[in-house]
Amino acid sequence: MPLGTLDRDPPPFFRQGPSALTKLAVCSAFALLLMVSDARFKVMQPLRTALAAGLYPVQWLALQPLAAAGQLSAYFSTLATAETVQEEARRKLSTQSLRANQVDQLELENQRLRKLLDLSARLDTNFRAAQVIYDAADPYTRKVIIDRGQLHRVALGSPVLDESGVIGQVTRVYPLTSEVTLITDRDHAIPVLNARTGARGVAFGDTSSYADALELRYMAANADVAVGDLLTTSGVDGIYPPGLPVARVEKVERKVDAVFARIYCVPLGLVSGAGHVIVLDPLGDKIPARPQPEPSVVTPKAKGAKP
C-alpha cells in the first residue's frame, strides 16, 4: 500500500450496519406508518388488547398496596366520622330531652300559676305572691323558706296558700325572707270545718302514720265524719279566712273502748312540692277590737238618805 493512502473502512469485526441517522429515519417512518395505520384502520388494536390482558395481573398486583392503604385510611376516617356523628346525635338528643323536660315543667308551673291567680281573684283580703326558696334545715320539722319578708310587708302569722289550698303559716319573719311552718308539722294546729256537716274541729300535723298527713283530733267516736269529707278553714282562730280548702278525710278509725275517733286527713295543698305561693294578711288585722266595758258611775248619796 503506497504511503499516504489508508483504508478508512472498518474491519469486518467492527462493522455496525447502517448508520445511526439511517436507523432514525427508518424507525421514524415505521412509527409514522404505524400511527397512521392505527388511526385509520385500527391495526394495533388486537396487539393493544393482548398487551392489556397480559399486563393486567402485573398492574393489579402493583396497585394492591395502594388500594389497601386507601381502604385502611377510609376505614379510620369513616370510623372517626361515625363516632363524631354519634356523639353529635347524643348531644342533640340530650339537649332535646332537657328542653322537653323544661317544657313539661314550665307547662306544669304555668297551670299552677293560673290556678293561683284564679284563687287570688276570689279572695277578699290583701295578699302578695312569693316563691319557695328551699326547705328548712331541721329534718324533724316541716318548714320552708319563702323569698318575702318584712320589707315586703309580710306579717307574723300570715296564712300561706298554693293553688290547691292552705299549706302553712308564717312563723318567723326576716327582712328579706320568711319561715313558713307547714300544716303537716307536728307542732302546727289549724281549726277546720267539715263542709258536709258543718262540724268544727282542729287538725294537727301528723307524720307518725302517714307522710305529710293531718289528724283530726278530739272528735267523738260517734261523730259524723266520713271518708272523703272536705275540711276547710273555719275562721274562728282569727288567722285564716273561712272557707279555704285544707284537707280531705282519708281514713276513720273507731274503737269501742275509745272516746275519740282517729281521723287521718290528706292535705289538699302541695306541702311537699309547692313552688309559688300567696301570703295573705292575717285575719286578726280585720277583726275589730273587743269593746271595753264602760266604767260604772258612782252617784253620791244624798244626805239623810237611808242606805
C-alpha positions as YAML, in Angstrom:
chain: A
units: angstrom
residues:
- id: 1
  name: MET
  ca: [0.00, 0.00, 0.00]
- id: 2
  name: PRO
  ca: [1.58, 3.26, -1.03]
- id: 3
  name: LEU
  ca: [2.34, 5.78, 1.69]
- id: 4
  name: GLY
  ca: [-0.32, 8.35, 2.36]
- id: 5
  name: THR
  ca: [-3.16, 6.10, 1.46]
- id: 6
  name: LEU
  ca: [-5.16, 4.48, 4.31]
- id: 7
  name: ASP
  ca: [-8.19, 2.23, 4.06]
- id: 8
  name: ARG
  ca: [-10.86, 4.06, 6.03]
- id: 9
  name: ASP
  ca: [-13.35, 1.19, 6.01]
- id: 10
  name: PRO
  ca: [-13.65, -0.53, 9.40]
- id: 11
  name: PRO
  ca: [-12.52, -4.11, 9.58]
- id: 12
  name: PRO
  ca: [-15.26, -6.74, 9.33]
- id: 13
  name: PHE
  ca: [-15.18, -7.38, 13.11]
- id: 14
  name: PHE
  ca: [-16.28, -3.79, 13.88]
- id: 15
  name: ARG
  ca: [-18.93, -3.36, 11.22]
- id: 16
  name: GLN
  ca: [-22.11, -1.89, 12.73]
- id: 17
  name: GLY
  ca: [-24.53, -1.92, 9.83]
- id: 18
  name: PRO
  ca: [-26.42, 1.19, 8.73]
- id: 19
  name: SER
  ca: [-25.59, 4.48, 10.31]
- id: 20
  name: ALA
  ca: [-27.50, 5.90, 13.21]
- id: 21
  name: LEU
  ca: [-29.11, 8.56, 11.04]
- id: 22
  name: THR
  ca: [-30.42, 5.90, 8.72]
- id: 23
  name: LYS
  ca: [-31.82, 3.91, 11.61]
- id: 24
  name: LEU
  ca: [-33.55, 7.01, 12.96]
- id: 25
  name: ALA
  ca: [-35.12, 7.78, 9.65]
- id: 26
  name: VAL
  ca: [-36.33, 4.18, 9.16]
- id: 27
  name: CYS
  ca: [-37.72, 3.93, 12.69]
- id: 28
  name: SER
  ca: [-39.42, 7.29, 12.37]
- id: 29
  name: ALA
  ca: [-41.02, 6.28, 9.09]
- id: 30
  name: PHE
  ca: [-42.15, 2.96, 10.58]
- id: 31
  name: ALA
  ca: [-43.60, 4.66, 13.65]
- id: 32
  name: LEU
  ca: [-45.42, 7.16, 11.48]
- id: 33
  name: LEU
  ca: [-46.77, 4.33, 9.39]
- id: 34
  name: LEU
  ca: [-47.99, 2.51, 12.49]
- id: 35
  name: MET
  ca: [-49.66, 5.62, 13.85]
- id: 36
  name: VAL
  ca: [-51.43, 6.34, 10.60]
- id: 37
  name: SER
  ca: [-52.44, 2.70, 10.19]
- id: 38
  name: ASP
  ca: [-53.72, 2.52, 13.76]
- id: 39
  name: ALA
  ca: [-55.59, 5.78, 13.45]
- id: 40
  name: ARG
  ca: [-57.15, 4.82, 10.15]
- id: 41
  name: PHE
  ca: [-57.52, 1.04, 10.25]
- id: 42
  name: LYS
  ca: [-57.06, 0.10, 13.97]
- id: 43
  name: VAL
  ca: [-54.34, -2.36, 13.07]
- id: 44
  name: MET
  ca: [-52.77, -2.18, 16.55]
- id: 45
  name: GLN
  ca: [-56.00, -2.77, 18.44]
- id: 46
  name: PRO
  ca: [-55.54, -6.57, 18.76]
- id: 47
  name: LEU
  ca: [-51.97, -6.10, 19.92]
- id: 48
  name: ARG
  ca: [-53.06, -3.45, 22.42]
- id: 49
  name: THR
  ca: [-55.79, -5.73, 23.75]
- id: 50
  name: ALA
  ca: [-53.37, -8.63, 24.12]
- id: 51
  name: LEU
  ca: [-50.82, -6.47, 25.93]
- id: 52
  name: ALA
  ca: [-53.52, -5.06, 28.25]
- id: 53
  name: ALA
  ca: [-54.74, -8.56, 29.10]
- id: 54
  name: GLY
  ca: [-51.20, -9.76, 29.71]
- id: 55
  name: LEU
  ca: [-50.21, -6.79, 31.87]
- id: 56
  name: TYR
  ca: [-53.43, -6.64, 33.93]
- id: 57
  name: PRO
  ca: [-52.21, -9.10, 36.65]
- id: 58
  name: VAL
  ca: [-49.00, -7.11, 36.99]
- id: 59
  name: GLN
  ca: [-50.95, -3.85, 37.30]
- id: 60
  name: TRP
  ca: [-53.37, -5.41, 39.82]
- id: 61
  name: LEU
  ca: [-50.50, -6.65, 42.00]
- id: 62
  name: ALA
  ca: [-48.77, -3.29, 41.78]
- id: 63
  name: LEU
  ca: [-51.94, -1.42, 42.85]
- id: 64
  name: GLN
  ca: [-52.84, -3.68, 45.81]
- id: 65
  name: PRO
  ca: [-50.64, -1.91, 48.40]
- id: 66
  name: LEU
  ca: [-52.05, 1.45, 47.35]
- id: 67
  name: ALA
  ca: [-55.62, 0.14, 47.45]
- id: 68
  name: ALA
  ca: [-55.06, -1.42, 50.89]
- id: 69
  name: ALA
  ca: [-53.65, 1.83, 52.23]
- id: 70
  name: GLY
  ca: [-56.62, 3.72, 50.80]
- id: 71
  name: GLN
  ca: [-59.12, 1.31, 52.34]
- id: 72
  name: LEU
  ca: [-57.39, 1.47, 55.71]
- id: 73
  name: SER
  ca: [-57.39, 5.26, 55.64]
- id: 74
  name: ALA
  ca: [-61.05, 5.31, 54.58]
- id: 75
  name: TYR
  ca: [-61.95, 2.88, 57.40]
- id: 76
  name: PHE
  ca: [-60.37, 5.02, 60.09]
- id: 77
  name: SER
  ca: [-61.81, 8.17, 58.55]
- id: 78
  name: THR
  ca: [-65.28, 6.60, 58.39]
- id: 79
  name: LEU
  ca: [-64.95, 5.33, 61.97]
- id: 80
  name: ALA
  ca: [-63.94, 8.76, 63.23]
- id: 81
  name: THR
  ca: [-66.77, 10.38, 61.28]
- id: 82
  name: ALA
  ca: [-69.28, 7.86, 62.63]
- id: 83
  name: GLU
  ca: [-68.13, 8.47, 66.21]
- id: 84
  name: THR
  ca: [-68.37, 12.23, 65.68]
- id: 85
  name: VAL
  ca: [-71.87, 11.91, 64.21]
- id: 86
  name: GLN
  ca: [-72.92, 9.61, 67.06]
- id: 87
  name: GLU
  ca: [-71.57, 12.00, 69.68]
- id: 88
  name: GLU
  ca: [-73.32, 14.90, 68.00]
- id: 89
  name: ALA
  ca: [-76.56, 12.91, 67.86]
- id: 90
  name: ARG
  ca: [-76.27, 12.06, 71.57]
- id: 91
  name: ARG
  ca: [-75.62, 15.69, 72.43]
- id: 92
  name: LYS
  ca: [-78.63, 16.83, 70.41]
- id: 93
  name: LEU
  ca: [-80.77, 14.10, 72.00]
- id: 94
  name: SER
  ca: [-79.68, 15.18, 75.48]
- id: 95
  name: THR
  ca: [-80.42, 18.82, 74.65]
- id: 96
  name: GLN
  ca: [-83.83, 17.96, 73.25]
- id: 97
  name: SER
  ca: [-84.61, 15.76, 76.25]
- id: 98
  name: LEU
  ca: [-83.61, 18.58, 78.60]
- id: 99
  name: ARG
  ca: [-85.75, 21.02, 76.66]
- id: 100
  name: ALA
  ca: [-88.68, 18.60, 76.70]
- id: 101
  name: ASN
  ca: [-88.37, 18.25, 80.48]
- id: 102
  name: GLN
  ca: [-88.17, 22.02, 80.82]
- id: 103
  name: VAL
  ca: [-91.25, 22.41, 78.65]
- id: 104
  name: ASP
  ca: [-93.18, 19.94, 80.82]
- id: 105
  name: GLN
  ca: [-92.00, 21.68, 83.98]
- id: 106
  name: LEU
  ca: [-92.87, 25.12, 82.61]
- id: 107
  name: GLU
  ca: [-96.28, 23.90, 81.49]
- id: 108
  name: LEU
  ca: [-96.98, 22.46, 84.96]
- id: 109
  name: GLU
  ca: [-95.76, 25.67, 86.57]
- id: 110
  name: ASN
  ca: [-97.94, 27.70, 84.22]
- id: 111
  name: GLN
  ca: [-101.01, 25.66, 85.15]
- id: 112
  name: ARG
  ca: [-100.28, 26.13, 88.85]
- id: 113
  name: LEU
  ca: [-99.82, 29.87, 88.41]
- id: 114
  name: ARG
  ca: [-103.12, 30.13, 86.54]
- id: 115
  name: LYS
  ca: [-104.91, 28.29, 89.34]
- id: 116
  name: LEU
  ca: [-103.17, 30.52, 91.88]
- id: 117
  name: LEU
  ca: [-104.37, 33.62, 90.03]
- id: 118
  name: ASP
  ca: [-107.91, 32.24, 89.93]
- id: 119
  name: LEU
  ca: [-107.75, 31.59, 93.68]
- id: 120
  name: SER
  ca: [-106.35, 35.04, 94.45]
- id: 121
  name: ALA
  ca: [-109.13, 36.66, 92.43]
- id: 122
  name: ARG
  ca: [-111.71, 35.07, 94.77]
- id: 123
  name: LEU
  ca: [-110.03, 36.31, 97.94]
- id: 124
  name: ASP
  ca: [-111.29, 39.46, 99.59]
- id: 125
  name: THR
  ca: [-108.12, 40.11, 101.60]
- id: 126
  name: ASN
  ca: [-104.75, 41.57, 100.76]
- id: 127
  name: PHE
  ca: [-102.12, 39.14, 99.57]
- id: 128
  name: ARG
  ca: [-98.66, 39.05, 97.98]
- id: 129
  name: ALA
  ca: [-97.04, 36.45, 95.77]
- id: 130
  name: ALA
  ca: [-93.95, 34.58, 96.94]
- id: 131
  name: GLN
  ca: [-91.72, 31.74, 95.85]
- id: 132
  name: VAL
  ca: [-90.45, 28.84, 97.94]
- id: 133
  name: ILE
  ca: [-86.65, 29.02, 98.03]
- id: 134
  name: TYR
  ca: [-85.72, 25.92, 100.00]
- id: 135
  name: ASP
  ca: [-86.76, 23.64, 102.84]
- id: 136
  name: ALA
  ca: [-85.67, 24.39, 106.39]
- id: 137
  name: ALA
  ca: [-82.53, 22.65, 107.60]
- id: 138
  name: ASP
  ca: [-84.20, 20.96, 110.58]
- id: 139
  name: PRO
  ca: [-85.15, 17.41, 109.48]
- id: 140
  name: TYR
  ca: [-87.61, 16.99, 112.38]
- id: 141
  name: THR
  ca: [-89.87, 19.85, 111.30]
- id: 142
  name: ARG
  ca: [-91.88, 20.63, 108.19]
- id: 143
  name: LYS
  ca: [-90.91, 24.18, 107.29]
- id: 144
  name: VAL
  ca: [-89.97, 26.07, 104.12]
- id: 145
  name: ILE
  ca: [-88.39, 29.44, 103.39]
- id: 146
  name: ILE
  ca: [-90.04, 31.95, 101.03]
- id: 147
  name: ASP
  ca: [-88.50, 34.99, 99.34]
- id: 148
  name: ARG
  ca: [-90.68, 37.62, 101.03]
- id: 149
  name: GLY
  ca: [-90.09, 39.27, 104.41]
- id: 150
  name: GLN
  ca: [-90.51, 42.42, 106.45]
- id: 151
  name: LEU
  ca: [-89.53, 44.66, 103.55]
- id: 152
  name: HIS
  ca: [-92.43, 43.14, 101.60]
- id: 153
  name: ARG
  ca: [-94.89, 43.74, 104.48]
- id: 154
  name: VAL
  ca: [-95.20, 40.09, 105.45]
- id: 155
  name: ALA
  ca: [-96.68, 39.84, 108.94]
- id: 156
  name: LEU
  ca: [-96.10, 37.18, 111.54]
- id: 157
  name: GLY
  ca: [-98.87, 34.59, 111.45]
- id: 158
  name: SER
  ca: [-99.82, 35.22, 107.81]
- id: 159
  name: PRO
  ca: [-101.59, 32.28, 106.10]
- id: 160
  name: VAL
  ca: [-99.78, 30.76, 103.11]
- id: 161
  name: LEU
  ca: [-101.67, 29.10, 100.24]
- id: 162
  name: ASP
  ca: [-100.90, 27.47, 96.94]
- id: 163
  name: GLU
  ca: [-103.29, 26.85, 94.07]
- id: 164
  name: SER
  ca: [-104.87, 23.83, 95.83]
- id: 165
  name: GLY
  ca: [-105.32, 25.05, 99.38]
- id: 166
  name: VAL
  ca: [-103.66, 26.04, 102.63]
- id: 167
  name: ILE
  ca: [-100.10, 24.83, 103.11]
- id: 168
  name: GLY
  ca: [-98.96, 26.66, 106.24]
- id: 169
  name: GLN
  ca: [-98.46, 29.78, 108.29]
- id: 170
  name: VAL
  ca: [-95.62, 32.31, 108.62]
- id: 171
  name: THR
  ca: [-93.91, 31.70, 111.97]
- id: 172
  name: ARG
  ca: [-90.74, 33.77, 111.53]
- id: 173
  name: VAL
  ca: [-90.18, 36.94, 109.56]
- id: 174
  name: TYR
  ca: [-86.78, 38.23, 108.43]
- id: 175
  name: PRO
  ca: [-86.00, 41.37, 106.41]
- id: 176
  name: LEU
  ca: [-85.95, 39.58, 103.03]
- id: 177
  name: THR
  ca: [-87.25, 36.08, 103.77]
- id: 178
  name: SER
  ca: [-89.79, 34.35, 105.97]
- id: 179
  name: GLU
  ca: [-90.15, 30.91, 107.52]
- id: 180
  name: VAL
  ca: [-93.39, 29.05, 106.88]
- id: 181
  name: THR
  ca: [-94.46, 26.19, 109.13]
- id: 182
  name: LEU
  ca: [-96.43, 23.71, 107.07]
- id: 183
  name: ILE
  ca: [-99.76, 22.35, 108.26]
- id: 184
  name: THR
  ca: [-98.21, 18.86, 108.41]
- id: 185
  name: ASP
  ca: [-95.71, 19.93, 111.06]
- id: 186
  name: ARG
  ca: [-96.27, 18.09, 114.34]
- id: 187
  name: ASP
  ca: [-96.46, 21.36, 116.30]
- id: 188
  name: HIS
  ca: [-98.98, 23.01, 113.98]
- id: 189
  name: ALA
  ca: [-102.75, 23.06, 114.50]
- id: 190
  name: ILE
  ca: [-105.44, 24.63, 112.35]
- id: 191
  name: PRO
  ca: [-109.17, 24.98, 113.12]
- id: 192
  name: VAL
  ca: [-111.23, 23.36, 110.37]
- id: 193
  name: LEU
  ca: [-114.83, 22.96, 109.37]
- id: 194
  name: ASN
  ca: [-116.41, 19.88, 107.84]
- id: 195
  name: ALA
  ca: [-118.01, 21.22, 104.67]
- id: 196
  name: ARG
  ca: [-120.59, 18.41, 104.64]
- id: 197
  name: THR
  ca: [-121.82, 18.53, 108.22]
- id: 198
  name: GLY
  ca: [-120.67, 21.95, 109.42]
- id: 199
  name: ALA
  ca: [-118.95, 20.46, 112.46]
- id: 200
  name: ARG
  ca: [-115.85, 22.24, 113.70]
- id: 201
  name: GLY
  ca: [-112.62, 20.57, 114.70]
- id: 202
  name: VAL
  ca: [-108.88, 21.02, 114.94]
- id: 203
  name: ALA
  ca: [-106.45, 19.36, 112.52]
- id: 204
  name: PHE
  ca: [-102.93, 18.68, 113.79]
- id: 205
  name: GLY
  ca: [-99.87, 17.84, 111.77]
- id: 206
  name: ASP
  ca: [-99.10, 14.14, 111.92]
- id: 207
  name: THR
  ca: [-96.25, 12.22, 110.26]
- id: 208
  name: SER
  ca: [-96.21, 9.17, 112.52]
- id: 209
  name: SER
  ca: [-98.62, 7.10, 110.46]
- id: 210
  name: TYR
  ca: [-98.66, 8.80, 107.06]
- id: 211
  name: ALA
  ca: [-96.11, 11.05, 105.42]
- id: 212
  name: ASP
  ca: [-97.37, 14.63, 105.01]
- id: 213
  name: ALA
  ca: [-100.69, 13.96, 106.71]
- id: 214
  name: LEU
  ca: [-103.05, 15.58, 109.22]
- id: 215
  name: GLU
  ca: [-105.02, 14.14, 112.09]
- id: 216
  name: LEU
  ca: [-108.42, 15.48, 113.09]
- id: 217
  name: ARG
  ca: [-108.29, 15.09, 116.84]
- id: 218
  name: TYR
  ca: [-110.76, 15.26, 119.69]
- id: 219
  name: MET
  ca: [-113.70, 14.17, 117.58]
- id: 220
  name: ALA
  ca: [-116.13, 11.86, 119.33]
- id: 221
  name: ALA
  ca: [-116.14, 8.24, 118.32]
- id: 222
  name: ASN
  ca: [-119.73, 8.59, 117.05]
- id: 223
  name: ALA
  ca: [-119.08, 11.89, 115.23]
- id: 224
  name: ASP
  ca: [-120.48, 12.19, 111.73]
- id: 225
  name: VAL
  ca: [-117.20, 12.06, 109.79]
- id: 226
  name: ALA
  ca: [-116.83, 10.00, 106.62]
- id: 227
  name: VAL
  ca: [-114.03, 9.26, 104.22]
- id: 228
  name: GLY
  ca: [-113.91, 11.89, 101.52]
- id: 229
  name: ASP
  ca: [-115.24, 14.79, 103.63]
- id: 230
  name: LEU
  ca: [-113.74, 18.14, 102.73]
- id: 231
  name: LEU
  ca: [-112.21, 20.16, 105.55]
- id: 232
  name: THR
  ca: [-111.97, 23.94, 105.18]
- id: 233
  name: THR
  ca: [-110.77, 26.72, 107.44]
- id: 234
  name: SER
  ca: [-113.38, 27.75, 109.97]
- id: 235
  name: GLY
  ca: [-112.05, 31.27, 110.57]
- id: 236
  name: VAL
  ca: [-112.57, 31.09, 114.35]
- id: 237
  name: ASP
  ca: [-108.85, 31.40, 115.06]
- id: 238
  name: GLY
  ca: [-108.58, 34.94, 113.72]
- id: 239
  name: ILE
  ca: [-105.75, 33.95, 111.34]
- id: 240
  name: TYR
  ca: [-107.15, 32.01, 108.39]
- id: 241
  name: PRO
  ca: [-110.08, 33.38, 106.38]
- id: 242
  name: PRO
  ca: [-113.04, 30.98, 106.43]
- id: 243
  name: GLY
  ca: [-113.73, 28.63, 103.53]
- id: 244
  name: LEU
  ca: [-110.16, 27.90, 102.39]
- id: 245
  name: PRO
  ca: [-109.64, 24.20, 101.46]
- id: 246
  name: VAL
  ca: [-107.33, 22.42, 103.87]
- id: 247
  name: ALA
  ca: [-107.59, 18.63, 103.63]
- id: 248
  name: ARG
  ca: [-109.77, 15.66, 102.80]
- id: 249
  name: VAL
  ca: [-110.58, 12.80, 105.17]
- id: 250
  name: GLU
  ca: [-108.61, 9.71, 104.18]
- id: 251
  name: LYS
  ca: [-109.27, 7.20, 106.96]
- id: 252
  name: VAL
  ca: [-111.53, 6.95, 110.03]
- id: 253
  name: GLU
  ca: [-110.81, 4.51, 112.88]
- id: 254
  name: ARG
  ca: [-113.42, 3.96, 115.58]
- id: 255
  name: LYS
  ca: [-112.88, 1.70, 118.57]
- id: 256
  name: VAL
  ca: [-115.45, 0.61, 121.09]
- id: 257
  name: ASP
  ca: [-113.28, 1.37, 124.11]
- id: 258
  name: ALA
  ca: [-112.07, 4.73, 122.78]
- id: 259
  name: VAL
  ca: [-113.72, 8.06, 123.45]
- id: 260
  name: PHE
  ca: [-112.35, 9.79, 120.39]
- id: 261
  name: ALA
  ca: [-112.07, 8.55, 116.81]
- id: 262
  name: ARG
  ca: [-108.76, 8.60, 114.95]
- id: 263
  name: ILE
  ca: [-109.28, 10.52, 111.75]
- id: 264
  name: TYR
  ca: [-106.45, 10.83, 109.21]
- id: 265
  name: CYS
  ca: [-106.56, 13.50, 106.53]
- id: 266
  name: VAL
  ca: [-104.56, 14.27, 103.40]
- id: 267
  name: PRO
  ca: [-103.74, 17.94, 102.77]
- id: 268
  name: LEU
  ca: [-105.01, 19.38, 99.51]
- id: 269
  name: GLY
  ca: [-102.11, 21.82, 99.16]
- id: 270
  name: LEU
  ca: [-98.78, 20.66, 97.77]
- id: 271
  name: VAL
  ca: [-96.93, 20.79, 101.06]
- id: 272
  name: SER
  ca: [-94.01, 18.82, 99.61]
- id: 273
  name: GLY
  ca: [-93.81, 20.40, 96.17]
- id: 274
  name: ALA
  ca: [-95.13, 23.94, 96.30]
- id: 275
  name: GLY
  ca: [-93.13, 26.39, 94.19]
- id: 276
  name: HIS
  ca: [-95.22, 29.56, 94.05]
- id: 277
  name: VAL
  ca: [-97.50, 30.61, 96.89]
- id: 278
  name: ILE
  ca: [-99.51, 33.59, 98.05]
- id: 279
  name: VAL
  ca: [-99.23, 35.12, 101.51]
- id: 280
  name: LEU
  ca: [-102.42, 36.58, 102.99]
- id: 281
  name: ASP
  ca: [-102.71, 39.20, 105.63]
- id: 282
  name: PRO
  ca: [-103.77, 37.68, 108.97]
- id: 283
  name: LEU
  ca: [-107.49, 37.79, 109.56]
- id: 284
  name: GLY
  ca: [-106.88, 39.24, 113.03]
- id: 285
  name: ASP
  ca: [-105.95, 42.58, 111.46]
- id: 286
  name: LYS
  ca: [-109.56, 42.94, 110.29]
- id: 287
  name: ILE
  ca: [-111.28, 41.79, 113.45]
- id: 288
  name: PRO
  ca: [-112.39, 44.83, 115.43]
- id: 289
  name: ALA
  ca: [-111.04, 45.13, 118.91]
- id: 290
  name: ARG
  ca: [-113.27, 43.94, 121.74]
- id: 291
  name: PRO
  ca: [-115.12, 46.91, 123.18]
- id: 292
  name: GLN
  ca: [-114.04, 47.89, 126.64]
- id: 293
  name: PRO
  ca: [-116.74, 47.86, 129.34]
- id: 294
  name: GLU
  ca: [-117.94, 51.28, 130.31]
- id: 295
  name: PRO
  ca: [-116.82, 52.37, 133.75]
- id: 296
  name: SER
  ca: [-119.60, 52.34, 136.31]
- id: 297
  name: VAL
  ca: [-120.64, 55.77, 137.52]
- id: 298
  name: VAL
  ca: [-120.96, 56.06, 141.28]
- id: 299
  name: THR
  ca: [-123.56, 58.68, 142.27]
- id: 300
  name: PRO
  ca: [-123.05, 60.42, 145.58]
- id: 301
  name: LYS
  ca: [-125.65, 59.62, 148.23]
- id: 302
  name: ALA
  ca: [-127.92, 62.38, 149.42]
- id: 303
  name: LYS
  ca: [-127.62, 63.50, 152.98]
- id: 304
  name: GLY
  ca: [-130.04, 61.84, 155.30]
- id: 305
  name: ALA
  ca: [-130.79, 59.05, 152.81]
- id: 306
  name: LYS
  ca: [-131.08, 55.59, 154.23]
- id: 307
  name: PRO
  ca: [-128.53, 53.12, 152.98]
...
